[in-house]
mmCIF file with all atom_site columns, C-alpha atoms in Angstrom:
data_model
loop_
_atom_site.group_PDB
_atom_site.id
_atom_site.type_symbol
_atom_site.label_atom_id
_atom_site.label_alt_id
_atom_site.label_comp_id
_atom_site.label_asym_id
_atom_site.label_entity_id
_atom_site.label_seq_id
_atom_site.pdbx_PDB_ins_code
_atom_site.Cartn_x
_atom_site.Cartn_y
_atom_site.Cartn_z
_atom_site.occupancy
_atom_site.B_iso_or_equiv
_atom_site.pdbx_formal_charge
_atom_site.auth_seq_id
_atom_site.auth_comp_id
_atom_site.auth_asym_id
_atom_site.auth_atom_id
_atom_site.pdbx_PDB_model_num
ATOM 1   C CA . ASN A 1 1   ? 3.892   -0.947  20.863  1.00 56.00 ? 1   ASN A CA 1
ATOM 2   C CA . ALA A 1 2   ? 4.189   2.100   18.860  1.00 77.00 ? 2   ALA A CA 1
ATOM 3   C CA . GLY A 1 3   ? 3.584   1.642   14.712  1.00 92.00 ? 3   GLY A CA 1
ATOM 4   C CA . VAL A 1 4   ? 5.727   1.992   11.872  1.00 96.00 ? 4   VAL A CA 1
ATOM 5   C CA . MET A 1 5   ? 7.492   5.348   12.425  1.00 97.00 ? 5   MET A CA 1
ATOM 6   C CA . GLN A 1 6   ? 8.809   7.211   9.200   1.00 98.00 ? 6   GLN A CA 1
ATOM 7   C CA . ASN A 1 7   ? 10.762  10.447  8.959   1.00 97.00 ? 7   ASN A CA 1
ATOM 8   C CA . PRO A 1 8   ? 10.759  13.383  7.713   1.00 97.00 ? 8   PRO A CA 1
ATOM 9   C CA . ARG A 1 9   ? 7.128   13.427  7.016   1.00 97.00 ? 9   ARG A CA 1
ATOM 10  C CA . HIS A 1 10  ? 7.458   16.168  4.514   1.00 97.00 ? 10  HIS A CA 1
ATOM 11  C CA . LEU A 1 11  ? 10.498  16.002  2.719   1.00 98.00 ? 11  LEU A CA 1
ATOM 12  C CA . VAL A 1 12  ? 11.649  19.315  -0.491  1.00 98.00 ? 12  VAL A CA 1
ATOM 13  C CA . ARG A 1 13  ? 14.365  18.751  -1.945  1.00 98.00 ? 13  ARG A CA 1
ATOM 14  C CA . ARG A 1 14  ? 15.649  20.647  -5.275  1.00 97.00 ? 14  ARG A CA 1
ATOM 15  C CA . ARG A 1 15  ? 16.718  18.380  -8.593  1.00 97.00 ? 15  ARG A CA 1
ATOM 16  C CA . GLY A 1 16  ? 19.756  16.904  -8.192  1.00 97.00 ? 16  GLY A CA 1
ATOM 17  C CA . GLN A 1 17  ? 19.992  16.532  -4.502  1.00 98.00 ? 17  GLN A CA 1
ATOM 18  C CA . GLU A 1 18  ? 19.807  13.731  -2.516  1.00 98.00 ? 18  GLU A CA 1
ATOM 19  C CA . ALA A 1 19  ? 16.745  12.418  -0.938  1.00 98.00 ? 19  ALA A CA 1
ATOM 20  C CA . ARG A 1 20  ? 17.043  9.821   2.283   1.00 98.00 ? 20  ARG A CA 1
ATOM 21  C CA . LEU A 1 21  ? 13.519  8.668   3.969   1.00 98.00 ? 21  LEU A CA 1
ATOM 22  C CA . ARG A 1 22  ? 13.787  6.704   7.451   1.00 98.00 ? 22  ARG A CA 1
ATOM 23  C CA . CYS A 1 23  ? 11.638  4.066   8.085   1.00 98.00 ? 23  CYS A CA 1
ATOM 24  C CA . SER A 1 24  ? 11.581  2.276   11.665  1.00 97.00 ? 24  SER A CA 1
ATOM 25  C CA . PRO A 1 25  ? 9.440   -1.174  11.938  1.00 95.00 ? 25  PRO A CA 1
ATOM 26  C CA . MET A 1 26  ? 7.443   -1.816  14.697  1.00 93.00 ? 26  MET A CA 1
ATOM 27  C CA . LYS A 1 27  ? 8.527   -3.697  17.435  1.00 90.00 ? 27  LYS A CA 1
ATOM 28  C CA . GLY A 1 28  ? 9.287   -7.361  17.263  1.00 86.00 ? 28  GLY A CA 1
ATOM 29  C CA . HIS A 1 29  ? 8.528   -6.636  12.954  1.00 89.00 ? 29  HIS A CA 1
ATOM 30  C CA . SER A 1 30  ? 11.960  -7.836  10.890  1.00 87.00 ? 30  SER A CA 1
ATOM 31  C CA . HIS A 1 31  ? 10.148  -7.685  7.488   1.00 90.00 ? 31  HIS A CA 1
ATOM 32  C CA . VAL A 1 32  ? 9.854   -4.063  5.925   1.00 94.00 ? 32  VAL A CA 1
ATOM 33  C CA . TYR A 1 33  ? 8.721   -3.388  2.750   1.00 95.00 ? 33  TYR A CA 1
ATOM 34  C CA . TRP A 1 34  ? 8.793   0.525   0.563   1.00 97.00 ? 34  TRP A CA 1
ATOM 35  C CA . TYR A 1 35  ? 5.988   1.805   -1.303  1.00 97.00 ? 35  TYR A CA 1
ATOM 36  C CA . ARG A 1 36  ? 5.457   4.337   -3.670  1.00 97.00 ? 36  ARG A CA 1
ATOM 37  C CA . GLN A 1 37  ? 2.384   5.993   -4.617  1.00 95.00 ? 37  GLN A CA 1
ATOM 38  C CA . LEU A 1 38  ? 2.505   9.140   -7.250  1.00 91.00 ? 38  LEU A CA 1
ATOM 39  C CA . PRO A 1 39  ? 0.116   11.314  -7.495  1.00 83.00 ? 39  PRO A CA 1
ATOM 40  C CA . GLU A 1 40  ? -3.194  10.269  -8.539  1.00 78.00 ? 40  GLU A CA 1
ATOM 41  C CA . GLU A 1 41  ? -2.042  6.369   -8.730  1.00 83.00 ? 41  GLU A CA 1
ATOM 42  C CA . GLY A 1 42  ? -2.139  3.428   -6.575  1.00 86.00 ? 42  GLY A CA 1
ATOM 43  C CA . LEU A 1 43  ? 0.836   2.389   -4.616  1.00 94.00 ? 43  LEU A CA 1
ATOM 44  C CA . LYS A 1 44  ? 3.201   0.530   -5.969  1.00 95.00 ? 44  LYS A CA 1
ATOM 45  C CA . PHE A 1 45  ? 5.495   -1.957  -4.194  1.00 94.00 ? 45  PHE A CA 1
ATOM 46  C CA . MET A 1 46  ? 9.587   -0.617  -4.393  1.00 96.00 ? 46  MET A CA 1
ATOM 47  C CA . VAL A 1 47  ? 11.719  -3.241  -2.396  1.00 95.00 ? 47  VAL A CA 1
ATOM 48  C CA . TYR A 1 48  ? 11.124  -5.964  0.149   1.00 93.00 ? 48  TYR A CA 1
ATOM 49  C CA . LEU A 1 49  ? 14.139  -6.512  3.460   1.00 93.00 ? 49  LEU A CA 1
ATOM 50  C CA . GLN A 1 50  ? 14.474  -8.156  6.321   1.00 91.00 ? 50  GLN A CA 1
ATOM 51  C CA . LYS A 1 51  ? 17.507  -7.178  8.204   1.00 89.00 ? 51  LYS A CA 1
ATOM 52  C CA . GLU A 1 52  ? 20.748  -6.858  6.463   1.00 89.00 ? 52  GLU A CA 1
ATOM 53  C CA . ASN A 1 53  ? 19.265  -8.428  3.256   1.00 92.00 ? 53  ASN A CA 1
ATOM 54  C CA . ILE A 1 54  ? 17.597  -7.434  0.593   1.00 93.00 ? 54  ILE A CA 1
ATOM 55  C CA . ILE A 1 55  ? 15.169  -9.754  -0.629  1.00 89.00 ? 55  ILE A CA 1
ATOM 56  C CA . ASP A 1 56  ? 12.603  -8.464  -2.902  1.00 90.00 ? 56  ASP A CA 1
ATOM 57  C CA . GLU A 1 57  ? 13.900  -5.547  -4.957  1.00 92.00 ? 57  GLU A CA 1
ATOM 58  C CA . SER A 1 58  ? 11.885  -5.966  -8.595  1.00 90.00 ? 58  SER A CA 1
ATOM 59  C CA . GLY A 1 59  ? 10.136  -2.690  -8.291  1.00 92.00 ? 59  GLY A CA 1
ATOM 60  C CA . MET A 1 60  ? 13.043  -0.190  -7.560  1.00 95.00 ? 60  MET A CA 1
ATOM 61  C CA . PRO A 1 61  ? 14.053  1.930   -10.865 1.00 94.00 ? 61  PRO A CA 1
ATOM 62  C CA . LYS A 1 62  ? 17.252  0.580   -12.077 1.00 90.00 ? 62  LYS A CA 1
ATOM 63  C CA . GLU A 1 63  ? 18.913  3.981   -11.245 1.00 95.00 ? 63  GLU A CA 1
ATOM 64  C CA . ARG A 1 64  ? 18.919  6.383   -8.480  1.00 97.00 ? 64  ARG A CA 1
ATOM 65  C CA . PHE A 1 65  ? 17.636  4.836   -5.726  1.00 98.00 ? 65  PHE A CA 1
ATOM 66  C CA . SER A 1 66  ? 18.830  2.227   -3.213  1.00 97.00 ? 66  SER A CA 1
ATOM 67  C CA . ALA A 1 67  ? 17.318  0.674   -0.090  1.00 97.00 ? 67  ALA A CA 1
ATOM 68  C CA . GLU A 1 68  ? 18.973  -0.843  3.073   1.00 96.00 ? 68  GLU A CA 1
ATOM 69  C CA . PHE A 1 69  ? 17.844  -2.008  6.354   1.00 96.00 ? 69  PHE A CA 1
ATOM 70  C CA . PRO A 1 70  ? 21.129  -2.248  8.485   1.00 93.00 ? 70  PRO A CA 1
ATOM 71  C CA . LYS A 1 71  ? 21.544  -5.012  11.892  1.00 91.00 ? 71  LYS A CA 1
ATOM 72  C CA . GLU A 1 72  ? 21.011  -2.040  13.622  1.00 91.00 ? 72  GLU A CA 1
ATOM 73  C CA . GLY A 1 73  ? 18.895  1.488   12.867  1.00 93.00 ? 73  GLY A CA 1
ATOM 74  C CA . PRO A 1 74  ? 16.028  2.276   10.704  1.00 96.00 ? 74  PRO A CA 1
ATOM 75  C CA . SER A 1 75  ? 15.397  0.941   7.254   1.00 97.00 ? 75  SER A CA 1
ATOM 76  C CA . ILE A 1 76  ? 16.822  3.610   4.730   1.00 98.00 ? 76  ILE A CA 1
ATOM 77  C CA . LEU A 1 77  ? 15.497  4.692   0.948   1.00 98.00 ? 77  LEU A CA 1
ATOM 78  C CA . ARG A 1 78  ? 18.169  6.539   -0.622  1.00 98.00 ? 78  ARG A CA 1
ATOM 79  C CA . ILE A 1 79  ? 17.129  8.915   -4.173  1.00 98.00 ? 79  ILE A CA 1
ATOM 80  C CA . GLN A 1 80  ? 19.936  10.768  -5.604  1.00 98.00 ? 80  GLN A CA 1
ATOM 81  C CA . GLN A 1 81  ? 20.107  13.327  -8.022  1.00 98.00 ? 81  GLN A CA 1
ATOM 82  C CA . VAL A 1 82  ? 16.313  13.080  -7.596  1.00 98.00 ? 82  VAL A CA 1
ATOM 83  C CA . VAL A 1 83  ? 13.734  14.510  -10.750 1.00 97.00 ? 83  VAL A CA 1
ATOM 84  C CA . ARG A 1 84  ? 10.736  16.338  -10.767 1.00 95.00 ? 84  ARG A CA 1
ATOM 85  C CA . GLY A 1 85  ? 8.627   12.661  -11.493 1.00 95.00 ? 85  GLY A CA 1
ATOM 86  C CA . ASP A 1 86  ? 10.204  11.448  -7.781  1.00 96.00 ? 86  ASP A CA 1
ATOM 87  C CA . SER A 1 87  ? 7.986   13.653  -5.953  1.00 96.00 ? 87  SER A CA 1
ATOM 88  C CA . ALA A 1 88  ? 5.218   11.102  -4.154  1.00 96.00 ? 88  ALA A CA 1
ATOM 89  C CA . ALA A 1 89  ? 4.432   9.535   -1.214  1.00 97.00 ? 89  ALA A CA 1
ATOM 90  C CA . TYR A 1 90  ? 6.861   6.957   0.275   1.00 98.00 ? 90  TYR A CA 1
ATOM 91  C CA . PHE A 1 91  ? 5.015   4.897   2.458   1.00 98.00 ? 91  PHE A CA 1
ATOM 92  C CA . CYS A 1 92  ? 7.226   2.425   4.871   1.00 97.00 ? 92  CYS A CA 1
ATOM 93  C CA . ALA A 1 93  ? 5.436   -1.135  6.026   1.00 95.00 ? 93  ALA A CA 1
ATOM 94  C CA . SER A 1 94  ? 6.545   -4.255  8.681   1.00 93.00 ? 94  SER A CA 1
ATOM 95  C CA . SER A 1 95  ? 5.385   -7.343  9.219   1.00 89.00 ? 95  SER A CA 1
ATOM 96  C CA . PRO A 1 96  ? 6.342   -9.706  11.801  1.00 84.00 ? 96  PRO A CA 1
ATOM 97  C CA . LEU A 1 97  ? 6.402   -13.001 9.518   1.00 72.00 ? 97  LEU A CA 1
ATOM 98  C CA . VAL A 1 98  ? 6.097   -13.497 5.662   1.00 64.00 ? 98  VAL A CA 1
ATOM 99  C CA . VAL A 1 99  ? 3.259   -15.804 5.109   1.00 63.00 ? 99  VAL A CA 1
ATOM 100 C CA . PRO A 1 100 ? 0.658   -15.422 2.778   1.00 58.00 ? 100 PRO A CA 1
ATOM 101 C CA . GLY A 1 101 ? -2.020  -13.177 3.997   1.00 62.00 ? 101 GLY A CA 1
ATOM 102 C CA . GLY A 1 102 ? -0.194  -11.878 7.014   1.00 73.00 ? 102 GLY A CA 1
ATOM 103 C CA . GLU A 1 103 ? -1.061  -8.129  7.479   1.00 81.00 ? 103 GLU A CA 1
ATOM 104 C CA . GLN A 1 104 ? 1.353   -5.399  6.535   1.00 89.00 ? 104 GLN A CA 1
ATOM 105 C CA . PHE A 1 105 ? 1.462   -2.496  8.968   1.00 92.00 ? 105 PHE A CA 1
ATOM 106 C CA . PHE A 1 106 ? 1.716   1.244   7.547   1.00 95.00 ? 106 PHE A CA 1
ATOM 107 C CA . GLY A 1 107 ? 3.774   4.083   8.293   1.00 97.00 ? 107 GLY A CA 1
ATOM 108 C CA . PRO A 1 108 ? 2.325   7.667   7.768   1.00 97.00 ? 108 PRO A CA 1
ATOM 109 C CA . GLY A 1 109 ? 4.641   7.986   4.619   1.00 97.00 ? 109 GLY A CA 1
ATOM 110 C CA . THR A 1 110 ? 7.279   10.432  3.753   1.00 98.00 ? 110 THR A CA 1
ATOM 111 C CA . ARG A 1 111 ? 6.048   12.943  1.311   1.00 97.00 ? 111 ARG A CA 1
ATOM 112 C CA . LEU A 1 112 ? 8.566   14.251  -0.928  1.00 97.00 ? 112 LEU A CA 1
ATOM 113 C CA . THR A 1 113 ? 8.453   17.353  -3.338  1.00 97.00 ? 113 THR A CA 1
ATOM 114 C CA . VAL A 1 114 ? 11.596  18.380  -5.398  1.00 97.00 ? 114 VAL A CA 1
ATOM 115 C CA . LEU A 1 115 ? 11.264  21.380  -6.607  1.00 95.00 ? 115 LEU A CA 1
ATOM 116 C CA . ARG B 2 1   ? -3.583  -3.970  -18.396 1.00 77.00 ? 1   ARG B CA 1
ATOM 117 C CA . LYS B 2 2   ? -3.100  -3.620  -15.179 1.00 85.00 ? 2   LYS B CA 1
ATOM 118 C CA . GLU B 2 3   ? -2.518  -6.835  -12.922 1.00 90.00 ? 3   GLU B CA 1
ATOM 119 C CA . VAL B 2 4   ? -5.320  -5.505  -10.387 1.00 94.00 ? 4   VAL B CA 1
ATOM 120 C CA . GLU B 2 5   ? -8.274  -3.155  -11.965 1.00 94.00 ? 5   GLU B CA 1
ATOM 121 C CA . GLN B 2 6   ? -11.138 -0.931  -9.952  1.00 94.00 ? 6   GLN B CA 1
ATOM 122 C CA . ASP B 2 7   ? -13.540 1.458   -11.298 1.00 88.00 ? 7   ASP B CA 1
ATOM 123 C CA . PRO B 2 8   ? -11.844 4.509   -9.887  1.00 86.00 ? 8   PRO B CA 1
ATOM 124 C CA . GLY B 2 9   ? -15.185 6.113   -9.072  1.00 86.00 ? 9   GLY B CA 1
ATOM 125 C CA . PRO B 2 10  ? -16.113 8.601   -7.321  1.00 92.00 ? 10  PRO B CA 1
ATOM 126 C CA . PHE B 2 11  ? -19.062 6.310   -5.721  1.00 94.00 ? 11  PHE B CA 1
ATOM 127 C CA . ASN B 2 12  ? -21.214 9.577   -4.427  1.00 96.00 ? 12  ASN B CA 1
ATOM 128 C CA . VAL B 2 13  ? -23.850 8.189   -2.356  1.00 96.00 ? 13  VAL B CA 1
ATOM 129 C CA . PRO B 2 14  ? -26.483 9.384   0.646   1.00 97.00 ? 14  PRO B CA 1
ATOM 130 C CA . GLU B 2 15  ? -26.301 8.354   3.941   1.00 97.00 ? 15  GLU B CA 1
ATOM 131 C CA . GLY B 2 16  ? -27.609 5.050   4.613   1.00 97.00 ? 16  GLY B CA 1
ATOM 132 C CA . ALA B 2 17  ? -27.221 3.926   1.310   1.00 97.00 ? 17  ALA B CA 1
ATOM 133 C CA . THR B 2 18  ? -25.734 0.276   0.536   1.00 97.00 ? 18  THR B CA 1
ATOM 134 C CA . VAL B 2 19  ? -23.182 0.543   -2.244  1.00 96.00 ? 19  VAL B CA 1
ATOM 135 C CA . ALA B 2 20  ? -20.512 -2.410  -3.475  1.00 96.00 ? 20  ALA B CA 1
ATOM 136 C CA . PHE B 2 21  ? -17.349 -2.301  -5.177  1.00 95.00 ? 21  PHE B CA 1
ATOM 137 C CA . ASN B 2 22  ? -15.959 -4.688  -7.279  1.00 94.00 ? 22  ASN B CA 1
ATOM 138 C CA . CYS B 2 23  ? -12.421 -6.015  -8.721  1.00 95.00 ? 23  CYS B CA 1
ATOM 139 C CA . THR B 2 24  ? -10.833 -7.970  -10.997 1.00 96.00 ? 24  THR B CA 1
ATOM 140 C CA . TYR B 2 25  ? -7.025  -9.229  -10.901 1.00 94.00 ? 25  TYR B CA 1
ATOM 141 C CA . SER B 2 26  ? -5.263  -10.618 -13.982 1.00 92.00 ? 26  SER B CA 1
ATOM 142 C CA . ASN B 2 27  ? -2.621  -13.467 -12.380 1.00 87.00 ? 27  ASN B CA 1
ATOM 143 C CA . SER B 2 28  ? -4.511  -16.941 -11.241 1.00 84.00 ? 28  SER B CA 1
ATOM 144 C CA . ALA B 2 29  ? -1.154  -17.266 -9.087  1.00 82.00 ? 29  ALA B CA 1
ATOM 145 C CA . SER B 2 30  ? -2.369  -14.664 -6.412  1.00 84.00 ? 30  SER B CA 1
ATOM 146 C CA . GLN B 2 31  ? -3.067  -16.265 -3.207  1.00 81.00 ? 31  GLN B CA 1
ATOM 147 C CA . SER B 2 32  ? -4.152  -13.394 -0.720  1.00 87.00 ? 32  SER B CA 1
ATOM 148 C CA . PHE B 2 33  ? -6.951  -11.058 -1.376  1.00 92.00 ? 33  PHE B CA 1
ATOM 149 C CA . PHE B 2 34  ? -7.409  -7.310  1.065   1.00 93.00 ? 34  PHE B CA 1
ATOM 150 C CA . TRP B 2 35  ? -9.397  -4.138  0.649   1.00 96.00 ? 35  TRP B CA 1
ATOM 151 C CA . TYR B 2 36  ? -7.079  -1.699  2.218   1.00 96.00 ? 36  TYR B CA 1
ATOM 152 C CA . ARG B 2 37  ? -8.953  1.420   3.237   1.00 97.00 ? 37  ARG B CA 1
ATOM 153 C CA . GLN B 2 38  ? -7.070  5.267   2.898   1.00 96.00 ? 38  GLN B CA 1
ATOM 154 C CA . ASP B 2 39  ? -7.839  8.278   3.673   1.00 95.00 ? 39  ASP B CA 1
ATOM 155 C CA . CYS B 2 40  ? -7.152  10.999  2.341   1.00 91.00 ? 40  CYS B CA 1
ATOM 156 C CA . ARG B 2 41  ? -3.272  11.946  2.480   1.00 87.00 ? 41  ARG B CA 1
ATOM 157 C CA . LYS B 2 42  ? -2.984  9.303   4.837   1.00 93.00 ? 42  LYS B CA 1
ATOM 158 C CA . GLU B 2 43  ? -1.672  5.613   4.813   1.00 95.00 ? 43  GLU B CA 1
ATOM 159 C CA . PRO B 2 44  ? -3.373  2.330   3.990   1.00 95.00 ? 44  PRO B CA 1
ATOM 160 C CA . LYS B 2 45  ? -4.884  0.790   6.233   1.00 94.00 ? 45  LYS B CA 1
ATOM 161 C CA . LEU B 2 46  ? -6.271  -3.058  5.971   1.00 93.00 ? 46  LEU B CA 1
ATOM 162 C CA . LEU B 2 47  ? -10.198 -2.946  6.002   1.00 95.00 ? 47  LEU B CA 1
ATOM 163 C CA . MET B 2 48  ? -10.851 -6.518  5.923   1.00 93.00 ? 48  MET B CA 1
ATOM 164 C CA . SER B 2 49  ? -9.604  -9.808  4.181   1.00 90.00 ? 49  SER B CA 1
ATOM 165 C CA . VAL B 2 50  ? -11.144 -11.619 1.819   1.00 91.00 ? 50  VAL B CA 1
ATOM 166 C CA . TYR B 2 51  ? -11.890 -14.942 1.595   1.00 84.00 ? 51  TYR B CA 1
ATOM 167 C CA . SER B 2 52  ? -13.654 -17.464 -0.972  1.00 84.00 ? 52  SER B CA 1
ATOM 168 C CA . SER B 2 53  ? -16.496 -18.540 1.641   1.00 85.00 ? 53  SER B CA 1
ATOM 169 C CA . GLY B 2 54  ? -16.999 -14.653 1.740   1.00 86.00 ? 54  GLY B CA 1
ATOM 170 C CA . ASN B 2 55  ? -16.607 -12.460 5.517   1.00 91.00 ? 55  ASN B CA 1
ATOM 171 C CA . GLU B 2 56  ? -18.624 -10.730 7.240   1.00 94.00 ? 56  GLU B CA 1
ATOM 172 C CA . ASP B 2 57  ? -17.420 -7.658  9.481   1.00 94.00 ? 57  ASP B CA 1
ATOM 173 C CA . GLY B 2 58  ? -20.331 -5.541  10.926  1.00 96.00 ? 58  GLY B CA 1
ATOM 174 C CA . ARG B 2 59  ? -22.198 -3.731  7.671   1.00 97.00 ? 59  ARG B CA 1
ATOM 175 C CA . PHE B 2 60  ? -19.214 -4.700  5.522   1.00 97.00 ? 60  PHE B CA 1
ATOM 176 C CA . THR B 2 61  ? -18.961 -7.759  3.534   1.00 97.00 ? 61  THR B CA 1
ATOM 177 C CA . ALA B 2 62  ? -16.234 -9.107  1.126   1.00 96.00 ? 62  ALA B CA 1
ATOM 178 C CA . GLN B 2 63  ? -16.394 -11.643 -1.660  1.00 95.00 ? 63  GLN B CA 1
ATOM 179 C CA . LEU B 2 64  ? -13.457 -13.422 -3.764  1.00 94.00 ? 64  LEU B CA 1
ATOM 180 C CA . ASN B 2 65  ? -14.585 -15.682 -6.676  1.00 93.00 ? 65  ASN B CA 1
ATOM 181 C CA . ARG B 2 66  ? -11.339 -17.170 -7.584  1.00 91.00 ? 66  ARG B CA 1
ATOM 182 C CA . ALA B 2 67  ? -12.927 -18.763 -10.652 1.00 92.00 ? 67  ALA B CA 1
ATOM 183 C CA . SER B 2 68  ? -13.662 -15.313 -12.036 1.00 93.00 ? 68  SER B CA 1
ATOM 184 C CA . GLN B 2 69  ? -10.888 -14.419 -10.481 1.00 94.00 ? 69  GLN B CA 1
ATOM 185 C CA . TYR B 2 70  ? -13.034 -11.171 -8.991  1.00 94.00 ? 70  TYR B CA 1
ATOM 186 C CA . ILE B 2 71  ? -13.507 -9.307  -5.257  1.00 95.00 ? 71  ILE B CA 1
ATOM 187 C CA . SER B 2 72  ? -16.196 -7.414  -4.189  1.00 96.00 ? 72  SER B CA 1
ATOM 188 C CA . LEU B 2 73  ? -16.682 -5.333  -1.254  1.00 97.00 ? 73  LEU B CA 1
ATOM 189 C CA . LEU B 2 74  ? -20.412 -4.189  -0.119  1.00 97.00 ? 74  LEU B CA 1
ATOM 190 C CA . ILE B 2 75  ? -20.978 -1.317  2.430   1.00 97.00 ? 75  ILE B CA 1
ATOM 191 C CA . ARG B 2 76  ? -24.617 -1.176  4.438   1.00 98.00 ? 76  ARG B CA 1
ATOM 192 C CA . ASP B 2 77  ? -25.970 1.723   5.776   1.00 98.00 ? 77  ASP B CA 1
ATOM 193 C CA . SER B 2 78  ? -23.121 3.802   5.143   1.00 98.00 ? 78  SER B CA 1
ATOM 194 C CA . LYS B 2 79  ? -21.491 6.844   7.127   1.00 97.00 ? 79  LYS B CA 1
ATOM 195 C CA . LEU B 2 80  ? -20.049 10.039  6.563   1.00 97.00 ? 80  LEU B CA 1
ATOM 196 C CA . SER B 2 81  ? -16.681 8.636   7.764   1.00 97.00 ? 81  SER B CA 1
ATOM 197 C CA . ASP B 2 82  ? -17.201 5.949   5.715   1.00 98.00 ? 82  ASP B CA 1
ATOM 198 C CA . SER B 2 83  ? -15.917 8.452   2.512   1.00 97.00 ? 83  SER B CA 1
ATOM 199 C CA . ALA B 2 84  ? -12.751 7.189   1.399   1.00 97.00 ? 84  ALA B CA 1
ATOM 200 C CA . THR B 2 85  ? -10.495 5.525   -1.542  1.00 95.00 ? 85  THR B CA 1
ATOM 201 C CA . TYR B 2 86  ? -10.990 1.459   -0.817  1.00 97.00 ? 86  TYR B CA 1
ATOM 202 C CA . LEU B 2 87  ? -8.178  -0.392  -2.192  1.00 96.00 ? 87  LEU B CA 1
ATOM 203 C CA . CYS B 2 88  ? -8.509  -3.500  -3.546  1.00 96.00 ? 88  CYS B CA 1
ATOM 204 C CA . VAL B 2 89  ? -5.206  -5.673  -2.914  1.00 94.00 ? 89  VAL B CA 1
ATOM 205 C CA . VAL B 2 90  ? -3.817  -9.035  -4.458  1.00 93.00 ? 90  VAL B CA 1
ATOM 206 C CA . THR B 2 91  ? -0.582  -10.719 -3.042  1.00 88.00 ? 91  THR B CA 1
ATOM 207 C CA . ARG B 2 92  ? 1.767   -13.265 -4.602  1.00 75.00 ? 92  ARG B CA 1
ATOM 208 C CA . SER B 2 93  ? 4.467   -15.126 -2.874  1.00 67.00 ? 93  SER B CA 1
ATOM 209 C CA . TYR B 2 94  ? 7.257   -17.056 -4.754  1.00 59.00 ? 94  TYR B CA 1
ATOM 210 C CA . GLY B 2 95  ? 8.296   -19.845 -1.889  1.00 56.00 ? 95  GLY B CA 1
ATOM 211 C CA . GLY B 2 96  ? 7.965   -17.203 1.192   1.00 55.00 ? 96  GLY B CA 1
ATOM 212 C CA . ALA B 2 97  ? 10.610  -15.305 -0.317  1.00 56.00 ? 97  ALA B CA 1
ATOM 213 C CA . THR B 2 98  ? 8.369   -12.258 -0.543  1.00 61.00 ? 98  THR B CA 1
ATOM 214 C CA . ASN B 2 99  ? 4.572   -10.623 0.326   1.00 77.00 ? 99  ASN B CA 1
ATOM 215 C CA . LYS B 2 100 ? 4.515   -7.867  -1.956  1.00 85.00 ? 100 LYS B CA 1
ATOM 216 C CA . LEU B 2 101 ? 0.952   -6.188  -2.320  1.00 91.00 ? 101 LEU B CA 1
ATOM 217 C CA . ILE B 2 102 ? -0.526  -5.310  -5.477  1.00 92.00 ? 102 ILE B CA 1
ATOM 218 C CA . PHE B 2 103 ? -2.458  -2.618  -4.937  1.00 94.00 ? 103 PHE B CA 1
ATOM 219 C CA . GLY B 2 104 ? -5.451  -1.588  -7.855  1.00 94.00 ? 104 GLY B CA 1
ATOM 220 C CA . THR B 2 105 ? -5.758  2.348   -8.290  1.00 92.00 ? 105 THR B CA 1
ATOM 221 C CA . GLY B 2 106 ? -8.730  2.356   -5.359  1.00 94.00 ? 106 GLY B CA 1
ATOM 222 C CA . THR B 2 107 ? -11.975 3.775   -5.617  1.00 95.00 ? 107 THR B CA 1
ATOM 223 C CA . LEU B 2 108 ? -12.902 6.736   -4.266  1.00 94.00 ? 108 LEU B CA 1
ATOM 224 C CA . LEU B 2 109 ? -16.790 6.384   -1.859  1.00 96.00 ? 109 LEU B CA 1
ATOM 225 C CA . ALA B 2 110 ? -18.072 9.908   -0.734  1.00 96.00 ? 110 ALA B CA 1
ATOM 226 C CA . VAL B 2 111 ? -21.052 9.571   1.449   1.00 97.00 ? 111 VAL B CA 1
ATOM 227 C CA . GLN B 2 112 ? -23.143 12.967  1.351   1.00 96.00 ? 112 GLN B CA 1
ATOM 228 C CA . PRO B 2 113 ? -25.309 13.860  4.008   1.00 94.00 ? 113 PRO B CA 1
#
């Protein structure tokens, strides 16, 4: 059973370009979470999605960031008009259920560098 | 004030030492508690869940004090392979609608030969 997959693993963009980060959850998992880890900082929650629904986007910046989890295919985190401050590691996690104490399984992350 | 606070370290200890990490959380509505481990430039991985009754997994012991809003992790007989950043994590669930993890900034452990 493959784990959570993220691609690309490394992404370089110039200021003003768009970044698309993909996450394929573990087989049988329908809950996806995105977290961001800025340099020298802890991981911070961005958004929680189920298939075709955004459940909690309280951690998403108000502008330029969007996320989706379509019926078919991976979850996508999209950053428009990237700026240097978007450089970070973006981790996706998945879980089979939403229960208190339920484990989330993390992907290897995408490291975004904005030049 | 951060919702989950940890001493960032680094903790430099010799092999075989016992080391203790502490963590405090500010929101009394927090429901679940974990320690995760993150190796350099890797994803976080669950080390263990934390319960009020305390739990032990081999050389690792975790404890939760809800009254003091305090979580601890004890590592006995440290190994070189224990070198990593240890993340204190809590969750809050709003009517079952979400289960987002709230991370501390982590405590760096370096075990020296």
